[in-house]
Coordinates of C-alpha atoms in Angstrom, one line a residue:
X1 CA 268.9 39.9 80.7
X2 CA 268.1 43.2 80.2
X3 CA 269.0 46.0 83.0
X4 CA 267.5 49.4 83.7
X5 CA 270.0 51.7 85.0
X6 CA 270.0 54.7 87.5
X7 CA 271.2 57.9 86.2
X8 CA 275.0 57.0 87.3
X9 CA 274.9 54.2 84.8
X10 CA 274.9 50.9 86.1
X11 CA 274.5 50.3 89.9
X12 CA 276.2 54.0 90.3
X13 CA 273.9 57.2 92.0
X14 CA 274.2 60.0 90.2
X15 CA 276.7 62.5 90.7
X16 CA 275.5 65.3 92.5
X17 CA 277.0 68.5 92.4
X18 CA 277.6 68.4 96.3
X19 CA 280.3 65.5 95.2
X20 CA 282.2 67.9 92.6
X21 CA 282.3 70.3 95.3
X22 CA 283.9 67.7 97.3
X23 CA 286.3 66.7 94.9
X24 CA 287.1 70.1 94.2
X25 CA 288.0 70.5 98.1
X26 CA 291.0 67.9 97.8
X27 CA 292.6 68.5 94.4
X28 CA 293.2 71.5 92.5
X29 CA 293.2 70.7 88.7
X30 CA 290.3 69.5 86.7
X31 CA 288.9 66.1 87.3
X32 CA 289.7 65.2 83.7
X33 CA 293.5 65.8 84.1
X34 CA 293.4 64.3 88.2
X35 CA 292.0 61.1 86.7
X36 CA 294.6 61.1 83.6
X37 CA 297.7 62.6 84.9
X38 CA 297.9 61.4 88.8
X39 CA 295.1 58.7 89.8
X40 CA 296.8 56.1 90.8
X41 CA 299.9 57.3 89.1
X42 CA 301.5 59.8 91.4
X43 CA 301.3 62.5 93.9
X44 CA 299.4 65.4 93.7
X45 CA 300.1 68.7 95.8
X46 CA 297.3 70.9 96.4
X47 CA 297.9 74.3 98.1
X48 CA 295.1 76.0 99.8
X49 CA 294.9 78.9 98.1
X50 CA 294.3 76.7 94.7
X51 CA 291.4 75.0 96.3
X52 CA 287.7 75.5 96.4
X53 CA 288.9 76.0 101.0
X54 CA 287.8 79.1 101.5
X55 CA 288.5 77.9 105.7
X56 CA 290.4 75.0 105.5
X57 CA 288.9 71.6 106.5
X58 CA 287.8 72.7 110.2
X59 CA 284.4 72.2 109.1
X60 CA 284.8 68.6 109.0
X61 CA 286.3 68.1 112.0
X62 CA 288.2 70.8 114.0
X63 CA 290.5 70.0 117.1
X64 CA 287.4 71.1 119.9
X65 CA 285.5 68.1 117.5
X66 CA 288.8 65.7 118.3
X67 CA 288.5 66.4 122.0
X68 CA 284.6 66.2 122.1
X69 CA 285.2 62.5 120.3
X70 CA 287.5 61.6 123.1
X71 CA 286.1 62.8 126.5
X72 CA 282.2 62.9 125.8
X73 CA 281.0 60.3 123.4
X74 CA 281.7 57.1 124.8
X75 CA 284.6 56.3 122.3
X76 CA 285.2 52.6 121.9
X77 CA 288.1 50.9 121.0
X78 CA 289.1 50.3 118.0
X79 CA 287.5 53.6 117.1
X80 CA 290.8 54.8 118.5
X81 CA 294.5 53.9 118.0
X82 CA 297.0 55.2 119.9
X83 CA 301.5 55.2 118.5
X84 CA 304.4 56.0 119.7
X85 CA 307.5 55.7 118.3
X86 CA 306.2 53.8 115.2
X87 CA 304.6 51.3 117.6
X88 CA 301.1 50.6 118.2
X89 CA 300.5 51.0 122.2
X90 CA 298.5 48.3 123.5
X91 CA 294.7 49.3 124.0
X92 CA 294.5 48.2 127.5
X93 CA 297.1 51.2 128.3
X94 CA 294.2 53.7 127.4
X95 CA 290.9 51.8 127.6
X96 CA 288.9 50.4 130.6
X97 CA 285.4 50.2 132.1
X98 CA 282.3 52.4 130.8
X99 CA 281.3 53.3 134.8
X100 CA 277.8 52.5 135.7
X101 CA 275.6 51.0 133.5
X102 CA 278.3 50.3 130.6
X103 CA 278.9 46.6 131.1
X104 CA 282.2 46.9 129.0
X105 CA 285.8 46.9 129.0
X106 CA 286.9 49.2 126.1
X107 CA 285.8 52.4 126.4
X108 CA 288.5 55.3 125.6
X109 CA 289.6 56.9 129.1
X110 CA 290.3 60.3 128.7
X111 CA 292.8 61.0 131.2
X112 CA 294.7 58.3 129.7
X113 CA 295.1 59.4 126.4
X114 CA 296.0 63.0 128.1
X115 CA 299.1 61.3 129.2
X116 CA 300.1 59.6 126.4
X117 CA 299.5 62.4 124.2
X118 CA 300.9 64.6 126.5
X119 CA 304.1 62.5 126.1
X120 CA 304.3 62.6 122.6
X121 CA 302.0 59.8 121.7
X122 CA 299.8 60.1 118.0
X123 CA 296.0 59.7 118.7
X124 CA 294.2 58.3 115.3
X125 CA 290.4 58.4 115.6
X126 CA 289.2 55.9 112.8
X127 CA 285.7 55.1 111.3
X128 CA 284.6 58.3 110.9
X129 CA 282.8 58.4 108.1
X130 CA 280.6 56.6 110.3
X131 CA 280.4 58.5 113.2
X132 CA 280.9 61.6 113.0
X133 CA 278.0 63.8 110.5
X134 CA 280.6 66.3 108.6
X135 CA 282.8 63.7 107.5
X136 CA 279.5 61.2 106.9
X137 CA 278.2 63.6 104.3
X138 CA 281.7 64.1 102.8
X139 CA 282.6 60.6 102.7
X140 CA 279.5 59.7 100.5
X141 CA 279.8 63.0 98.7
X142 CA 283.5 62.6 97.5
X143 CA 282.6 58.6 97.3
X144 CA 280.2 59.8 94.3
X145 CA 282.9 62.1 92.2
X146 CA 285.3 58.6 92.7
X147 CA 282.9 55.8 92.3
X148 CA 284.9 53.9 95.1
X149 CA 284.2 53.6 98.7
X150 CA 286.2 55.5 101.2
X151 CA 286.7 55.4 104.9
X152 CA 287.9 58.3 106.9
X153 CA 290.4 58.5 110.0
X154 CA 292.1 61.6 111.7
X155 CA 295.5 61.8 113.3
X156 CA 296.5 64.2 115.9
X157 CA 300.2 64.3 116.7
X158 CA 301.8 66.5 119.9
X159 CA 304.6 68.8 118.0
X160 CA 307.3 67.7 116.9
X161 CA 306.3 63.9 117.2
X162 CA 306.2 61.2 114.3
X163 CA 303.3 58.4 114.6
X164 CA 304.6 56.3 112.5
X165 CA 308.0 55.0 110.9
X166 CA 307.8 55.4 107.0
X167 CA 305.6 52.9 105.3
X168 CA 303.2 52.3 102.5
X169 CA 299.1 51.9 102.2
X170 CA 297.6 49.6 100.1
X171 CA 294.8 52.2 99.1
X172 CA 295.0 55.8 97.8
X173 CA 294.8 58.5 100.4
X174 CA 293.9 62.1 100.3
X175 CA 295.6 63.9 103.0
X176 CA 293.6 66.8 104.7
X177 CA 295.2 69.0 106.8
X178 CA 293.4 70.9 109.2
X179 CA 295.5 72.2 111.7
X180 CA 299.1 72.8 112.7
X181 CA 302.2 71.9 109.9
X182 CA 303.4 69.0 109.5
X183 CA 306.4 67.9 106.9
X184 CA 306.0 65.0 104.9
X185 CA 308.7 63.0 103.3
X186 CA 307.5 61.1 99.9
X187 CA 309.3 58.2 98.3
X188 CA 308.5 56.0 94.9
X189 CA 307.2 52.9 95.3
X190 CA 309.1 49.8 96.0
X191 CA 306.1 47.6 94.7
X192 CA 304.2 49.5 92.7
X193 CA 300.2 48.8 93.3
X194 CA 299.9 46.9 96.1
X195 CA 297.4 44.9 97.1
X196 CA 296.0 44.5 100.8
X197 CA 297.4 41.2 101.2
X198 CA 301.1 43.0 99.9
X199 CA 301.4 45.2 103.2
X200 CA 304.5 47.1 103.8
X201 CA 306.0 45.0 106.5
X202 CA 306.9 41.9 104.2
X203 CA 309.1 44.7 102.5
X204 CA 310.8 46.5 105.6
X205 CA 314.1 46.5 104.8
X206 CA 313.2 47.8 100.8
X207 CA 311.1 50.1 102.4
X208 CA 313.6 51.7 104.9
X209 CA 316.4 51.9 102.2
X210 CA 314.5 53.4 100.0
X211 CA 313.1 56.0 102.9
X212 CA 317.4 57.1 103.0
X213 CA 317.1 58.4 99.8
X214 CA 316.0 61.6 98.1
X215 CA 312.6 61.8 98.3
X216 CA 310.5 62.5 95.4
X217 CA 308.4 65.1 97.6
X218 CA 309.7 66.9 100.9
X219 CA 306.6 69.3 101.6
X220 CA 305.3 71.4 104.8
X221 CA 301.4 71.1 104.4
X222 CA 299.8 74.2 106.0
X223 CA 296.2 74.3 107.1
X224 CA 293.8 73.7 104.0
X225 CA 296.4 72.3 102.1
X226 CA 295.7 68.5 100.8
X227 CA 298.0 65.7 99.4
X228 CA 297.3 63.1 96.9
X229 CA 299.2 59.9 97.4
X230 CA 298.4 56.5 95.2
X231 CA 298.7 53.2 96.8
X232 CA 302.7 52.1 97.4
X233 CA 304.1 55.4 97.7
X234 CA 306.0 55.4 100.8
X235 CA 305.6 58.3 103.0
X236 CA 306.1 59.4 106.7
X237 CA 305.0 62.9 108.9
X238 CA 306.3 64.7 111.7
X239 CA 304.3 67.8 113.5
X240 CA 306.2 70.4 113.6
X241 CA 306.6 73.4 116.1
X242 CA 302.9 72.9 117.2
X243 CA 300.3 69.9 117.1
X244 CA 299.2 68.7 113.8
X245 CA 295.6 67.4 112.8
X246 CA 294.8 65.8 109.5
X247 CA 292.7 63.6 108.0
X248 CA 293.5 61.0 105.7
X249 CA 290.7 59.8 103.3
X250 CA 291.4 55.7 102.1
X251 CA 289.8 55.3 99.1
X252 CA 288.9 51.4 98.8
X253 CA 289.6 51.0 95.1
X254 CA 289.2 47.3 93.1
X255 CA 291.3 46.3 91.3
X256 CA 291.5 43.7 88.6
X257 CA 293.2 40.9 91.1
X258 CA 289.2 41.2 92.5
X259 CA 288.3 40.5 88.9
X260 CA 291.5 37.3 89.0
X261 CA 289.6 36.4 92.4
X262 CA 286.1 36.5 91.0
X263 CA 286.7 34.3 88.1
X264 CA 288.8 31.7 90.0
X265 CA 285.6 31.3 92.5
X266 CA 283.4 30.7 89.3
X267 CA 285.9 28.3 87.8
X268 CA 285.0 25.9 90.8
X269 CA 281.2 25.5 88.1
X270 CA 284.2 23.8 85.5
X271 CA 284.1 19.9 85.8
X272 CA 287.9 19.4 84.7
X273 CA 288.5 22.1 87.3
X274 CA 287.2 20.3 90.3
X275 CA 288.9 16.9 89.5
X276 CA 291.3 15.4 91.5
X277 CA 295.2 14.7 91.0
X278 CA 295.9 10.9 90.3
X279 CA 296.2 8.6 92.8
X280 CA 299.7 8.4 94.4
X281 CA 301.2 11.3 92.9
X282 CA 303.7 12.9 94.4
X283 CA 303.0 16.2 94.3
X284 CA 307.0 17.4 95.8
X285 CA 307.8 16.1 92.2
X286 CA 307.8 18.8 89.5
X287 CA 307.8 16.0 86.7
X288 CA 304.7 14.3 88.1
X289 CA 303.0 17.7 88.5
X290 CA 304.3 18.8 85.2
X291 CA 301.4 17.0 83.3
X292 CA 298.7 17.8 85.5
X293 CA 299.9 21.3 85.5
X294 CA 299.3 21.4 81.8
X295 CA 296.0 20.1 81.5
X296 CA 294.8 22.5 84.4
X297 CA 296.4 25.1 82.3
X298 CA 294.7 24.2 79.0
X299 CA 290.8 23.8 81.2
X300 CA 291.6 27.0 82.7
X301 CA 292.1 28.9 79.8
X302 CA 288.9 27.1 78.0
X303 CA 286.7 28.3 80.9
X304 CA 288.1 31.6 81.2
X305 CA 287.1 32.4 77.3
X306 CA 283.7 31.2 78.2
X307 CA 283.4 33.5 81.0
X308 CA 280.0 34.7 81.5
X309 CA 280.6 38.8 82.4
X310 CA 277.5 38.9 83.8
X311 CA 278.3 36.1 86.7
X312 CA 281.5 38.2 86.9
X313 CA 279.7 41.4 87.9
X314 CA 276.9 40.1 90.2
X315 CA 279.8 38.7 92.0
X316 CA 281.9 42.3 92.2
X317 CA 278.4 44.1 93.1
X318 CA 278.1 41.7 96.5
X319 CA 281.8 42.5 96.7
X320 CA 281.8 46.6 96.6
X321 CA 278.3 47.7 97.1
X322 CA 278.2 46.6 100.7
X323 CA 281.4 48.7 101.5
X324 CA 280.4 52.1 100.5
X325 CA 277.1 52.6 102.6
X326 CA 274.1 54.9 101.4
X327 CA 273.1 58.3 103.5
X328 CA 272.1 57.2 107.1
X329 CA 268.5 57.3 107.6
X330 CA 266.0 58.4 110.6
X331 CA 264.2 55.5 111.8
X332 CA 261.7 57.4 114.1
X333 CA 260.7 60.2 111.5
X334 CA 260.9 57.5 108.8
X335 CA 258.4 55.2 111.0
X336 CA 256.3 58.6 111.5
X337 CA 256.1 59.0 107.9
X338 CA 254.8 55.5 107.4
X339 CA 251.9 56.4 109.8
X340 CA 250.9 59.5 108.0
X341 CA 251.9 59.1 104.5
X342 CA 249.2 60.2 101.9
X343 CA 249.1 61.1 98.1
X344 CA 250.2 64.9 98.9
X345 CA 253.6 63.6 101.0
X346 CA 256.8 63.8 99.1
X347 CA 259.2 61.4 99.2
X348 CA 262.8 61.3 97.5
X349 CA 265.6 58.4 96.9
X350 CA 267.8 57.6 99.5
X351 CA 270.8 59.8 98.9
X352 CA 273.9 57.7 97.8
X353 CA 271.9 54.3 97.4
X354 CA 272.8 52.0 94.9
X355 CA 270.5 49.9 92.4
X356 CA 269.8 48.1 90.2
X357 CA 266.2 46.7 88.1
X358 CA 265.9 43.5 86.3
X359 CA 263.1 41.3 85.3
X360 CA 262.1 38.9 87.6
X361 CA 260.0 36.0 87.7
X362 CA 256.6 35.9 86.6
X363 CA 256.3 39.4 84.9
X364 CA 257.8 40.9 88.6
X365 CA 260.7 43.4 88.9
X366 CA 263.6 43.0 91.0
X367 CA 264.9 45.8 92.7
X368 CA 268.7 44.8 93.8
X369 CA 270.2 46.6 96.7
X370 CA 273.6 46.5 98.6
X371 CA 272.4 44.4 100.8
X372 CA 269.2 42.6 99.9
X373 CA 266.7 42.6 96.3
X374 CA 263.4 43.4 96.6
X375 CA 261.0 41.9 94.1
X376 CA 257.8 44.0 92.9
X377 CA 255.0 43.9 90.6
X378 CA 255.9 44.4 86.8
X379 CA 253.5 47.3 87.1
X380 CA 255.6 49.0 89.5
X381 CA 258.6 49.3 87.1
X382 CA 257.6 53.1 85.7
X383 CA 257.5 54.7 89.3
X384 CA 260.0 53.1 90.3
X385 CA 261.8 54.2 88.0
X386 CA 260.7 57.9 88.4
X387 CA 261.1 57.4 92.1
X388 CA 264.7 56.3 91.7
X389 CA 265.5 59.0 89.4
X390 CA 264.2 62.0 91.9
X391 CA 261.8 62.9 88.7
X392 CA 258.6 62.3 91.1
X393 CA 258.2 63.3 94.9
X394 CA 254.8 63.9 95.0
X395 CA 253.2 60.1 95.9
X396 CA 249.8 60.9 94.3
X397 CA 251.8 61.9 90.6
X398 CA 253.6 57.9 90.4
X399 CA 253.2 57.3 86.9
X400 CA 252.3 53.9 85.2
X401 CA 249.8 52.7 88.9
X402 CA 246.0 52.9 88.5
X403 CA 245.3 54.6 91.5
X404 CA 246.7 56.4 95.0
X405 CA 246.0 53.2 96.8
X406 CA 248.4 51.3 94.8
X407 CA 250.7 54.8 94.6
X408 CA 250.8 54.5 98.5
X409 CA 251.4 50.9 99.2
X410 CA 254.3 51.1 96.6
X411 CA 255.7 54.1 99.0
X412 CA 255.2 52.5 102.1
X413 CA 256.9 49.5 100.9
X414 CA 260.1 51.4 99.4
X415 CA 260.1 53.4 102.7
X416 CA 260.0 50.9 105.2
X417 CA 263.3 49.1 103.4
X418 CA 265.0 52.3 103.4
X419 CA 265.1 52.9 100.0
X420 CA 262.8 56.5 99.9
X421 CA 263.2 59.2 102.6
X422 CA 260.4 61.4 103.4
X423 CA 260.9 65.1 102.8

């Protein structure tokens, strides 16, 4: 089957040059040499005055943005996570009832968390890059330059305070910090390339004896400076003679267990796969497993060379294309622009949307989404094309449709899923 690719190449947007910039913001060497010599190798230092920072990070989210997150928009647990002492406090220490007209039980009270960060709790505001607009924009931006979805949370920590006990991620971080100092402690690895289900506390006691040794990095980051660590390294941070906020950017990488997890799903369509073990065995025996163990073996490695890498993919697209959404959009302007549209209105793609064509059905086109496929007219395929490209904006110039009628109910259609925006 034969697929028609948007200008990233194959499901990706294309990189705008808002999404260097961001890159740019967090390391300072060439993208070339980040993605040979440290992605997902090793650490990478970043001093503000190497980086494209002319004022820091403040513009993503500045301490008056922390407080206006916690006492004036109705911040929900588990948008919030309070530690102390390399303990998670319990939720119900600094969350309650809404007040009049908020039927709930887990909204942030401020004058809680004033205590506890007044007593040296660390205050980490998650999800982010899905609430708050600076770190929306930069999420999807620097998102683009990686190809991997990211998620964005910010930690605030009184001076002189540590949140957390050292430990490992099982995603890369960038580490952005905005205000204050604080000193970080890096160590190697003690499983290099972890997965999520390989957290760091099945590995405590490796962890904390490796933590007593030299670390590989012992670093003050000022305010702009930025920190690249790759999933396993283990790390830990204490503010130091004033509060500290930084952000940490996750970057949601797959790996090639999801392509191991992917296969083994498909291998269920293998008849010698799905039979059974023979009746009575005792499967505590390592003899009587021994032969049935081989003959798995031997069918598994038959089905794997006839892998289709087509099935593979469609499965990894449901997999990461859901987890890196698309620019938010404006229902009420885009409804108003349904109302109104005409050949002179201009429309553009959907900023960070990703798609894919392929034939469909009786001459039709499929357009696949992250989260749904819409299927089209064959005839449509040129301007949506065009349309997905940013080539056309102008309704009335679709190419390859025999009049503006058909122009406009193609835009109306691609606007009401959310695929165009109006500009």
């Amino acid at each position: 089957m034969a697929y028609i690719d948007p200008p990233g190449g194959h499901g990706r947007p294309a990189v705008p040059s808002s999404a260097t910039e961001a890159l740019a913001r967090c390391v300072a060497v060439e993208p070339a040499k980040f993605a040979a010599d440290h992605w997902g190798r090793s650490p990478l230092l970043s001093r503000a005055a190497e980086l494209a920072n002319p004022a820091g990070f403040t513009d993503l989210l500045s301490p008056a943005d922390a407080d206006e997150l916690l006492s004036r928009r109705g911040l929900r647990t588990p948008f919030l996570r309070v530690a102390k002492d390399g303990q998670l406090v319990p939720a119900a220490r600094y969350a309650g009832g809404g007040g009049a007209g908020a039927e709930i039980d887990d909204q942030v009270l401020d004058e809680k968390i004033l205590a506890l960060y007044a007593d040296g709790a660390t205050l980490v505001l998650q999800g982010l890059h899905r609430t708050w607009p600076a770190l929306v924009d930069f999420a999807r931006d620097l998102g683009a330059a990686l190809a991997q979805p990211l998620q964005v949370n910010a930690y605030l920590t009184p001076a002189g305070s540590q949140g957390f006990a050292t430990h490992y991620d099982t995603h890369d971080v960038f580490v952005l910090q905005v205000d204050g100092r604080k000193h970080w402690r890096i160590h190697p690895p003690v499983l290099p390339d972890p997965l999520e289900k390989q957290p760091w506390g099945g590995r405590a006691d490796e962890v904390s004896a490796t933590a007593e040794g030299r670390p590989a990095l012992d670093v003050v980051l000022e305010p702009g400076d930025a920190l690249y660590l790759p999933r396993g390294w283990l790390h830990s941070a204490q503010a130091q003679e004033s509060s500290s906020l930084h952000l940490t950017v996750g970057i949601r990488a797959l790996t090639r267990y999801a392509l191991v997890e992917e296969l083994m799903a498909l291998a269920a369509e293998d008849a010698r796969l799905r039979a059974g073990l023979p009746f009575g065995v005792d499967v505590a025996d390592p003899d009587a497993i021994e032969p049935e163990l081989t003959e798995t073996v031997e069918a598994l490695r038959d089905w794997l060379l006839r892998a289709d890498p087509a099935a593979v993919a469609a499965r990894l697209r449901a997999r990461a294309w859901p987890a890196a959404r698309p620019a938010p959009i404006r229902p009420l302007a885009q409804a108003a622009a349904l109302a109104t549209l005409d050949a002179d209105s201009r429309v553009a793609p959907r900023a960070g949307l990703r798609w894919q064509l392929a034939p469909a059905e009786d001459g039709k086109v499929a357009l696949r989404l992250f989260d749904r496929t819409v299927t089209l007219p064959g005839t449509c395929e040129p301007a949506l094309r065009a349309l997905l490209a940013g080539e056309v904006t102008r309704v009335g110039d679709l190419p390859g449709l025999d009049d503006d009628a058909d122009r406009l109910v193609l835009a109306r259609r691609l606007l009401k899923e959310a695929v165009l925006t109006p500009t």
